[in-house]
Amino acid sequence: MAPIRVLTALDHARTQYYHFKAIIIAGMGLFTDSYDLFCIVPVMKIIGRVYYPPSTGDDGRPGVTPPAVVSAIVSIALLGAVFGNLLFGVLGDRVGRGRVYGSCLLLLVCSSVGSGFSICRTRGCALTSLCLFRFLLGVGVGGDYPLSATIMSEFANKRTRGAFIAAVFSMQGFGILASSGVTMVVAAAFDRFTGHPAPLDTPEAADIAWRVILMAGAVPAGLTFYWRMAMPETARFTALVQHDVLKATNDIGRVLTDLDLNGIDDDEDAAAIPRTPPWAPPASQYGLFSLAFLRRHGRDLLGCASAWFLLDIPYYSSTLFQSQIYRPWFPPASHQNVFREAYDVARFQAIIAVASTIPGYFAAVLLIDRAGRRRLQMAGFFLMAAFLFALAGPYDHYWRGNAKNAWYIVLYALTFFSANLGPNTTTFILPAELFPARLRSTCHGISAAAGKAGALVGTVGFLWASQAQDRGEVQAGYEPGIGMMNALIILGAICLIGLAVTYLFTPETMGRSLEENEGERGDQDLQDADGGMTMRLQELNLTPKSPASLVSSHVSTSPIHPHRFSV
């Protein structure tokens, strides 16, 4: 009974200083994730000027990184993230969330620094080593997803759990803003230091500038390393997986000082027990690849993974479409030097972050525990589809020739706002709330890996597919594609599929404890086979016990020593 009392007390704990501290500590990995995702766009502009200088027949055009190289550098980090999602997801359940949390952040710091050094200055060597370190960076970023979400969900109380996890995820918005700010500062400083070089004159200092931008991402993550190592193991992992209730109580009592174990009465304790019928397999008897898991949690895992996969296709595609949008607003590359071009790209990213991305995250934090996860996810998918269709419908006939129209930017920004308000946040939250403690990190890692697979489709597939159908309008280095209008229509349709998947497979988890979410889903799945099981029990002259008798039985047979669990 003691484990239930500790966890119920945790669910009813008031919001304290440590909750906000945990948001900052847990959010630094996601901060680094978005920093490296968005800074790589201006970095590729600089690398193109440094390592791919224009030839004599380029008619005054500056060097450009070949699209195949851009795709490789972007996708290698996403492949690393898939591997990290799965690896650290499993380790979080096998070894413990806290024990691998620090090593994940250390990998982020070291690989960020390594990306900047990239060993040497010849093109082949520098780009190869950059790909290697970005793969390792992706592993660290991928590992941070299941660990951060699981840790925050297990520390939070059930009333504000969604807002706390959403706040952790919102650190991505500040990572975007930081990457833009650092890029702008570095580009402006190098531009002034080198004497404002001519548009086609790329000084050697540019090879240092992109390295400084990449290495700067390690600073905020490194600053929180000590506090991440000092975080105690979550009470749910210690109590439910390691079965050490005394340690769980003492650990949580050190960080949440206002935790009233004696204020939880027996009725609340009994209500917190998952109402699992006696014929259901005990938690320790079924694993991830068992039929019991498939019956109890297979629907939830399918819903989480498929929704995340479908979201990341249009979300990451829209990120790369920015070059199609900001190009008319700034001077052509042939009229700017390397630093000014990187500065303008970063400035546009900062504008989008401030105008739509960060407000979307804030709206999610405010609404997630009021409207619910399921409603927000459905609303977000619907709004994303609506805005993508609004961009797609008149694209060839109007938007392509009127890219400076303010409504074009507004509609584009609203797609990011809708994503962050809804599915981009909720897909991060739901896997941390639906699964049992011993499989929570693993299932979140599987869901996140599906999302990164969708990101690969969006960044690589749609980057090439969105090219114009007319070869004369195709960007240098690309092949003709299906055109921007058709690409936007397909992305909008994918959002509608995400809406349908959410409606069919996603349950609501708002306001319930993690144990209640797990128990109720298990009961619902087991009820489908209730008739056959009841007949089998009747043949054996047995009668299923009621939930009340199960609670009484559990209470009467569990050793209770109240004095052992005081904080």
XYZ file of C-alpha atoms in Angstrom:
567
model
C 0.000 0.000 0.000
C 2.916 2.321 0.666
C 3.852 2.753 -2.995
C 0.323 3.866 -3.814
C 0.380 6.338 -0.930
C 3.646 7.886 -2.141
C 2.496 8.187 -5.739
C -0.918 9.519 -4.778
C 0.765 12.136 -2.605
C 2.921 13.048 -5.604
C -0.192 13.412 -7.774
C -1.733 15.797 -5.221
C 1.434 17.810 -4.459
C 1.212 21.537 -4.985
C 3.396 23.219 -7.592
C 6.800 23.980 -6.091
C 10.077 25.621 -7.030
C 11.641 22.293 -8.036
C 9.012 21.760 -10.739
C 10.184 24.917 -12.508
C 13.813 23.969 -11.997
C 13.104 20.558 -13.530
C 11.528 22.243 -16.570
C 14.759 24.148 -17.263
C 16.987 21.127 -16.625
C 14.881 18.752 -18.706
C 14.351 21.293 -21.466
C 18.009 21.889 -22.291
C 18.217 18.816 -24.500
C 15.226 19.997 -26.517
C 16.726 23.499 -26.580
C 19.870 22.029 -28.147
C 17.786 19.960 -30.568
C 16.044 22.986 -32.088
C 19.233 25.078 -31.922
C 21.093 22.604 -34.130
C 18.131 21.984 -36.438
C 17.657 25.660 -37.271
C 21.252 26.880 -37.211
C 22.215 24.306 -39.828
C 20.331 26.280 -42.517
C 22.533 29.422 -42.362
C 25.555 27.228 -41.652
C 24.968 25.457 -44.969
C 24.982 28.870 -46.666
C 28.416 29.590 -45.206
C 29.779 26.116 -45.988
C 28.632 26.493 -49.588
C 30.662 29.699 -49.960
C 33.739 28.257 -48.239
C 33.961 24.739 -49.689
C 32.118 25.093 -53.009
C 33.572 28.261 -54.571
C 32.019 29.407 -57.863
C 33.622 28.312 -61.085
C 34.375 30.584 -64.020
C 31.108 29.732 -65.751
C 28.800 30.566 -62.873
C 28.038 34.116 -64.107
C 28.755 35.861 -60.830
C 26.826 33.463 -58.621
C 28.330 32.566 -55.230
C 29.156 29.046 -54.124
C 26.248 26.880 -52.996
C 26.253 23.641 -51.016
C 24.926 20.899 -53.346
C 21.420 19.699 -52.408
C 22.640 16.133 -51.978
C 25.150 17.310 -49.351
C 22.488 19.362 -47.558
C 20.147 16.369 -47.524
C 22.907 14.108 -46.209
C 23.889 16.454 -43.367
C 20.264 17.020 -42.330
C 19.221 13.382 -42.593
C 22.272 11.987 -40.782
C 21.259 13.855 -37.627
C 17.700 12.541 -37.930
C 18.969 8.985 -38.367
C 21.032 9.442 -35.220
C 17.913 10.700 -33.439
C 15.986 7.545 -34.406
C 18.791 5.427 -32.966
C 18.950 7.581 -29.827
C 15.173 7.449 -29.339
C 15.225 3.670 -29.266
C 18.497 3.174 -27.367
C 17.958 5.649 -24.536
C 14.264 4.797 -24.379
C 15.154 1.217 -23.497
C 17.980 2.269 -21.172
C 15.625 4.610 -19.322
C 13.444 1.640 -18.399
C 16.214 -0.884 -17.841
C 18.871 1.196 -16.076
C 16.847 4.138 -14.792
C 15.924 7.567 -16.059
C 18.337 9.458 -13.824
C 21.318 7.176 -14.377
C 21.415 7.728 -18.155
C 20.099 11.300 -18.170
C 23.482 12.907 -17.540
C 25.273 10.768 -20.118
C 22.719 11.822 -22.736
C 23.426 15.508 -22.071
C 27.191 14.880 -22.062
C 26.877 13.325 -25.522
C 25.018 16.450 -26.682
C 27.740 18.744 -25.374
C 30.666 16.762 -26.800
C 29.093 16.255 -30.219
C 28.163 19.956 -30.490
C 31.775 20.916 -29.816
C 32.984 18.196 -32.183
C 30.712 19.484 -34.957
C 32.469 22.826 -34.751
C 35.989 21.418 -34.787
C 35.286 18.867 -37.571
C 38.952 17.833 -37.434
C 40.324 19.542 -40.573
C 39.771 22.208 -43.219
C 39.708 20.279 -46.486
C 36.229 19.825 -47.931
C 35.994 16.030 -47.851
C 37.474 15.681 -44.390
C 35.493 18.548 -42.850
C 32.136 17.416 -44.215
C 32.727 13.753 -43.356
C 33.641 14.570 -39.773
C 30.699 16.995 -39.586
C 28.366 14.157 -40.582
C 29.929 11.886 -37.951
C 29.504 14.385 -35.130
C 26.004 15.316 -36.260
C 25.042 11.654 -36.118
C 26.304 11.505 -32.527
C 24.497 14.759 -31.832
C 21.325 13.180 -33.202
C 21.778 10.196 -30.892
C 21.962 12.530 -27.895
C 19.014 14.591 -29.072
C 16.963 11.468 -29.736
C 17.766 10.048 -26.320
C 16.678 13.239 -24.628
C 13.104 12.968 -25.920
C 11.931 9.888 -23.975
C 14.009 10.708 -20.896
C 12.871 14.337 -20.542
C 9.206 13.574 -21.160
C 9.175 10.575 -18.817
C 11.018 12.330 -16.003
C 8.770 15.385 -16.148
C 5.595 13.307 -16.278
C 6.672 11.277 -13.253
C 7.630 14.341 -11.200
C 4.511 16.393 -11.958
C 1.148 16.356 -10.213
C -1.834 15.188 -12.220
C -3.557 18.594 -12.331
C -0.739 20.432 -14.123
C 1.233 17.538 -15.611
C 0.379 18.463 -19.195
C 1.447 22.088 -18.722
C 4.777 21.031 -17.185
C 5.620 18.613 -20.013
C 4.513 21.199 -22.582
C 6.745 23.766 -20.883
C 9.699 21.386 -21.234
C 8.919 20.970 -24.914
C 8.503 24.736 -25.363
C 12.239 25.091 -24.792
C 12.512 24.209 -28.479
C 11.068 27.632 -29.313
C 13.754 29.357 -27.281
C 16.365 27.139 -28.951
C 15.201 28.430 -32.345
C 15.423 31.999 -31.111
C 18.872 31.394 -29.599
C 20.218 29.814 -32.792
C 18.997 32.809 -34.802
C 20.411 35.273 -32.291
C 23.823 33.596 -32.111
C 24.016 33.324 -35.899
C 23.147 36.991 -36.331
C 25.702 38.099 -33.731
C 28.477 35.907 -35.145
C 27.733 36.907 -38.745
C 27.616 40.628 -37.912
C 30.834 40.417 -35.888
C 32.757 38.568 -38.607
C 31.376 40.871 -41.274
C 32.715 43.881 -39.406
C 35.995 42.183 -38.457
C 36.756 41.276 -42.087
C 35.948 44.761 -43.367
C 32.606 44.007 -45.080
C 33.945 41.869 -47.961
C 32.497 42.012 -51.469
C 29.634 39.617 -52.376
C 31.829 37.063 -54.136
C 34.799 37.478 -51.792
C 34.671 34.783 -49.076
C 37.403 35.381 -46.471
C 39.067 32.524 -44.619
C 37.429 33.731 -41.415
C 34.108 32.377 -42.742
C 35.439 28.876 -42.097
C 35.689 29.805 -38.424
C 32.282 31.504 -38.265
C 30.165 28.409 -38.939
C 32.192 26.410 -36.428
C 31.571 29.028 -33.725
C 27.840 28.915 -34.441
C 27.699 25.134 -34.047
C 29.846 25.010 -30.909
C 27.777 27.687 -29.179
C 24.945 25.155 -28.897
C 26.953 23.256 -26.293
C 27.030 26.166 -23.833
C 23.467 26.076 -22.374
C 23.464 22.276 -22.252
C 26.835 22.247 -20.485
C 25.657 24.766 -17.902
C 22.880 22.422 -16.742
C 25.002 19.259 -16.652
C 25.645 19.430 -12.893
C 21.976 19.863 -12.034
C 20.957 17.054 -14.356
C 23.435 14.702 -12.674
C 22.089 15.776 -9.277
C 18.459 14.990 -10.149
C 17.131 12.055 -8.103
C 15.548 9.055 -9.740
C 11.817 9.457 -10.207
C 9.640 8.033 -7.440
C 7.594 5.995 -9.890
C 10.621 4.216 -11.342
C 12.065 3.516 -7.887
C 8.766 2.364 -6.380
C 7.140 0.538 -9.294
C 10.139 -0.811 -11.218
C 12.846 -1.186 -8.564
C 10.278 -1.880 -5.783
C 12.127 0.272 -3.264
C 9.391 2.358 -1.687
C 11.510 3.727 1.129
C 14.109 5.115 -1.287
C 11.410 6.546 -3.534
C 9.845 8.377 -0.601
C 13.126 9.740 0.678
C 14.309 10.792 -2.807
C 11.163 12.704 -3.627
C 11.106 14.231 -0.156
C 14.510 15.811 -0.762
C 13.338 17.828 -3.764
C 9.618 18.307 -3.093
C 9.700 19.560 0.461
C 5.958 20.155 0.727
C 4.813 16.575 0.122
C 2.149 15.455 2.600
C 2.124 11.663 2.749
C -0.153 11.648 5.771
C -2.721 13.854 4.026
C -3.796 11.112 1.618
C -6.633 9.061 3.061
C -7.251 5.394 2.410
C -10.155 6.047 0.035
C -7.854 8.023 -2.279
C -5.258 5.277 -2.011
C -7.801 2.670 -3.008
C -9.034 4.758 -5.922
C -5.491 5.023 -7.242
C -5.078 1.247 -7.578
C -5.433 0.199 -11.218
C -8.612 -1.861 -11.413
C -7.085 -4.937 -13.056
C -9.150 -8.171 -12.995
C -7.515 -11.135 -11.209
C -7.096 -13.073 -14.453
C -5.017 -10.316 -16.051
C -1.306 -11.108 -16.220
C 0.713 -9.309 -13.519
C 2.872 -6.406 -14.637
C 6.043 -8.454 -14.341
C 4.742 -11.241 -16.634
C 4.279 -9.489 -19.948
C 6.805 -7.617 -22.020
C 6.828 -5.213 -24.908
C 6.524 -7.931 -27.565
C 3.854 -9.987 -25.788
C 0.213 -10.534 -26.715
C -0.802 -9.053 -23.357
C 0.972 -5.781 -24.171
C -0.635 -5.736 -27.595
C -4.098 -6.112 -26.049
C -3.562 -3.576 -23.287
C -1.385 -0.932 -24.966
C -1.005 -1.774 -28.647
C -3.754 0.643 -29.696
C -2.152 3.472 -27.705
C 1.304 2.832 -29.157
C -0.099 2.738 -32.681
C -1.911 6.031 -32.104
C 1.106 7.798 -30.590
C 3.630 6.592 -33.181
C 1.462 7.139 -36.265
C 0.305 10.620 -35.196
C 3.904 11.687 -34.525
C 5.033 10.261 -37.878
C 2.269 12.086 -39.742
C 2.932 15.372 -37.930
C 6.659 15.552 -38.616
C 6.266 15.189 -42.381
C 4.552 18.596 -42.854
C 6.271 20.185 -39.835
C 9.838 19.550 -41.006
C 8.896 20.180 -44.624
C 7.563 23.615 -43.697
C 10.845 24.380 -41.968
C 12.752 23.769 -45.171
C 10.224 25.705 -47.270
C 11.390 28.879 -45.552
C 13.928 29.457 -48.323
C 11.024 29.744 -50.770
C 9.439 32.414 -48.588
C 12.264 34.665 -47.414
C 14.033 34.824 -50.799
C 11.886 37.669 -52.228
C 12.317 39.744 -49.064
C 16.123 39.951 -49.160
C 18.692 40.856 -51.780
C 19.816 37.947 -54.004
C 22.828 35.962 -52.834
C 24.967 37.373 -55.632
C 24.525 40.854 -54.116
C 25.492 39.872 -50.536
C 28.623 38.591 -48.914
C 28.625 35.335 -46.989
C 27.962 36.926 -43.605
C 25.040 39.075 -44.732
C 23.363 36.105 -46.399
C 23.611 34.016 -43.190
C 22.436 37.022 -41.161
C 19.288 37.477 -43.262
C 18.364 33.777 -43.107
C 18.736 33.783 -39.311
C 16.744 37.014 -39.020
C 13.803 35.514 -40.879
C 13.893 32.428 -38.641
C 13.843 34.677 -35.571
C 10.802 36.563 -36.904
C 8.868 33.319 -37.451
C 9.867 32.061 -33.992
C 8.718 35.210 -32.223
C 5.553 35.648 -34.281
C 4.245 32.076 -34.353
C 6.397 29.289 -32.894
C 6.858 30.548 -29.335
C 3.262 31.879 -29.032
C 2.049 28.445 -30.157
C 4.011 26.776 -27.369
C 2.688 29.253 -24.804
C -0.884 28.652 -25.947
C -0.348 24.900 -25.558
C 0.948 25.346 -21.998
C -2.135 27.398 -21.103
C -4.713 25.127 -22.756
C -3.341 21.602 -22.430
C -4.859 20.974 -18.972
C -8.097 22.768 -19.844
C -9.015 21.639 -23.345
C -7.264 18.274 -23.132
C -4.624 16.568 -25.236
C -6.976 14.882 -27.699
C -8.926 18.023 -28.561
C -5.816 20.127 -29.030
C -4.203 17.513 -31.248
C -7.281 17.254 -33.446
C -7.673 21.044 -33.612
C -3.999 21.505 -34.463
C -4.091 18.971 -37.307
C -7.262 20.564 -38.695
C -5.845 24.105 -38.598
C -2.543 22.994 -40.159
C -4.478 21.395 -43.021
C -6.603 24.510 -43.485
C -3.627 26.863 -43.679
C -1.637 24.537 -45.962
C -4.597 24.297 -48.332
C -4.944 28.085 -48.224
C -1.326 28.347 -49.344
C -1.641 25.570 -51.907
C -4.878 26.459 -53.686
C -3.869 29.759 -55.290
C -0.107 29.119 -55.153
C 0.647 28.821 -58.874
C -1.858 31.510 -59.868
C -1.204 34.061 -57.128
C 1.211 33.342 -54.261
C 4.232 32.487 -56.415
C 4.192 35.962 -57.933
C 3.108 37.730 -54.746
C 5.402 36.233 -52.133
C 5.816 39.664 -50.528
C 2.110 39.789 -49.719
C 1.768 39.993 -45.950
C -1.005 37.371 -45.918
C 1.398 34.861 -47.411
C 3.704 35.234 -44.407
C 0.732 35.198 -42.013
C -0.633 31.934 -43.395
C 2.809 30.358 -43.287
C 3.334 31.486 -39.690
C -0.081 30.171 -38.675
C 0.875 26.662 -39.773
C 3.686 26.727 -37.193
C 1.409 28.232 -34.550
C -1.185 25.493 -35.148
C 1.402 22.727 -35.024
C 2.924 23.921 -31.751
C -0.474 24.588 -30.205
C -1.569 21.072 -31.077
C 0.160 17.935 -32.371
C 3.785 19.049 -32.131
C 3.277 19.389 -28.363
C 0.698 16.696 -27.675
C 2.597 13.946 -29.489
C 5.449 14.604 -27.052
C 3.114 14.476 -24.024
C 0.826 11.510 -24.695
C 3.442 8.697 -24.823
C 4.709 9.825 -21.407
C 1.232 9.371 -19.892
C -0.260 6.231 -21.430
C 2.139 3.388 -20.679
C 3.207 1.518 -17.508
C 6.255 2.790 -15.640
C 8.483 -0.126 -16.621
C 7.801 0.476 -20.353
C 7.062 4.212 -20.395
C 10.441 5.415 -21.648
C 10.694 2.623 -24.222
C 7.258 3.334 -25.697
C 7.978 7.054 -25.810
C 11.233 6.306 -27.621
C 9.384 4.177 -30.198
C 6.848 6.950 -30.770
C 9.569 9.587 -31.095
C 11.536 7.370 -33.510
C 8.434 7.152 -35.701
C 8.289 10.946 -35.629
C 11.908 11.292 -36.733
C 11.222 8.831 -39.530
C 8.461 11.199 -40.648
C 10.941 14.062 -40.387
C 13.239 12.193 -42.780
C 10.402 11.900 -45.272
C 9.678 15.613 -44.894
C 13.224 16.927 -45.066
C 14.580 14.683 -47.795
C 11.557 13.565 -49.798
C 9.577 16.797 -49.910
C 12.671 18.986 -50.239
C 13.217 17.403 -53.629
C 9.563 16.784 -54.511
C 8.589 20.435 -53.993
C 10.830 21.615 -56.817
C 9.132 23.179 -59.842
C 7.953 20.966 -62.670
C 9.568 23.252 -65.240
C 13.300 22.539 -65.395
C 14.025 26.203 -66.038
C 12.599 27.131 -62.622
C 14.320 24.373 -60.627
C 16.902 25.477 -58.055
C 20.517 24.709 -58.876
C 21.448 21.099 -58.171
C 17.879 19.777 -57.985
C 15.753 17.786 -60.390
C 12.215 18.774 -61.437
C 9.571 17.752 -58.906
C 5.810 17.905 -58.463
C 5.778 21.641 -57.730
C 5.114 23.584 -54.566
C 1.338 23.660 -55.007
C 1.022 19.874 -55.276
C 3.457 19.390 -52.386
C 1.399 21.686 -50.154
C -1.812 19.843 -51.073
C -0.251 16.508 -50.139
C 1.006 17.923 -46.830
C -2.467 19.250 -46.039
C -3.950 15.825 -46.786
C -1.408 14.225 -44.445
C -2.624 16.557 -41.683
C -6.198 15.384 -42.266
C -5.027 11.772 -41.957
C -3.392 12.766 -38.658
C -6.732 14.193 -37.540
C -8.464 10.898 -38.349
C -5.788 8.846 -36.549
C -6.159 11.039 -33.455
C -9.942 10.651 -33.478
C -9.762 6.860 -33.825
C -6.805 5.898 -31.632
C -5.951 8.647 -29.141
C -7.468 8.562 -25.628
C -7.743 11.528 -23.265
C -5.292 11.533 -20.336
C -6.051 14.917 -18.774
C -6.626 15.050 -15.027
C -5.803 11.401 -14.323
C -2.822 9.893 -12.585
C -0.389 7.889 -14.670
C -1.541 4.699 -12.927
C -5.193 5.463 -13.699
C -4.414 5.983 -17.393
C -2.629 2.648 -17.543
C -5.304 0.790 -15.582
C -8.323 2.144 -17.421
C -6.901 1.325 -20.840
C -6.041 -2.164 -19.665
C -9.536 -2.712 -18.288
C -11.150 -1.557 -21.521
C -9.079 -3.943 -23.618
C -9.646 -6.857 -21.256
C -13.412 -6.305 -21.224
C -13.506 -7.300 -24.902
C -12.641 -10.838 -23.842
C -14.678 -10.712 -20.624
C -17.379 -13.138 -21.773
C -14.979 -15.911 -22.672
C -12.922 -15.473 -19.506
C -16.031 -15.489 -17.324
C -17.231 -18.745 -18.896
C -13.832 -20.285 -18.277
C -13.926 -19.236 -14.629
C -17.424 -20.645 -14.216
C -16.206 -23.975 -15.550
C -13.606 -23.933 -12.781
C -16.265 -22.939 -10.207
C -14.579 -19.566 -9.727
C -16.148 -16.105 -9.646
C -14.264 -12.935 -10.604
C -13.794 -10.609 -7.702
C -15.190 -7.088 -7.778
C -12.861 -4.086 -7.833
C -13.855 -3.286 -4.247
C -12.901 -6.745 -3.044
C -9.636 -6.500 -4.959
C -8.824 -3.259 -3.152
C -9.727 -4.796 0.182
C -7.661 -7.868 -0.599
C -4.684 -5.771 -1.629
C -4.954 -3.611 1.471
C -5.303 -6.527 3.824
C -2.348 -8.455 2.426
C 0.086 -5.557 1.974
C 2.461 -4.923 4.864
C 2.026 -1.347 6.054
C 4.582 0.345 8.249
C 3.629 4.045 8.285
C 6.625 5.070 10.331
C 9.004 3.798 7.631
C 7.710 6.146 4.958
C 7.875 9.503 6.635
C 9.800 12.205 4.839
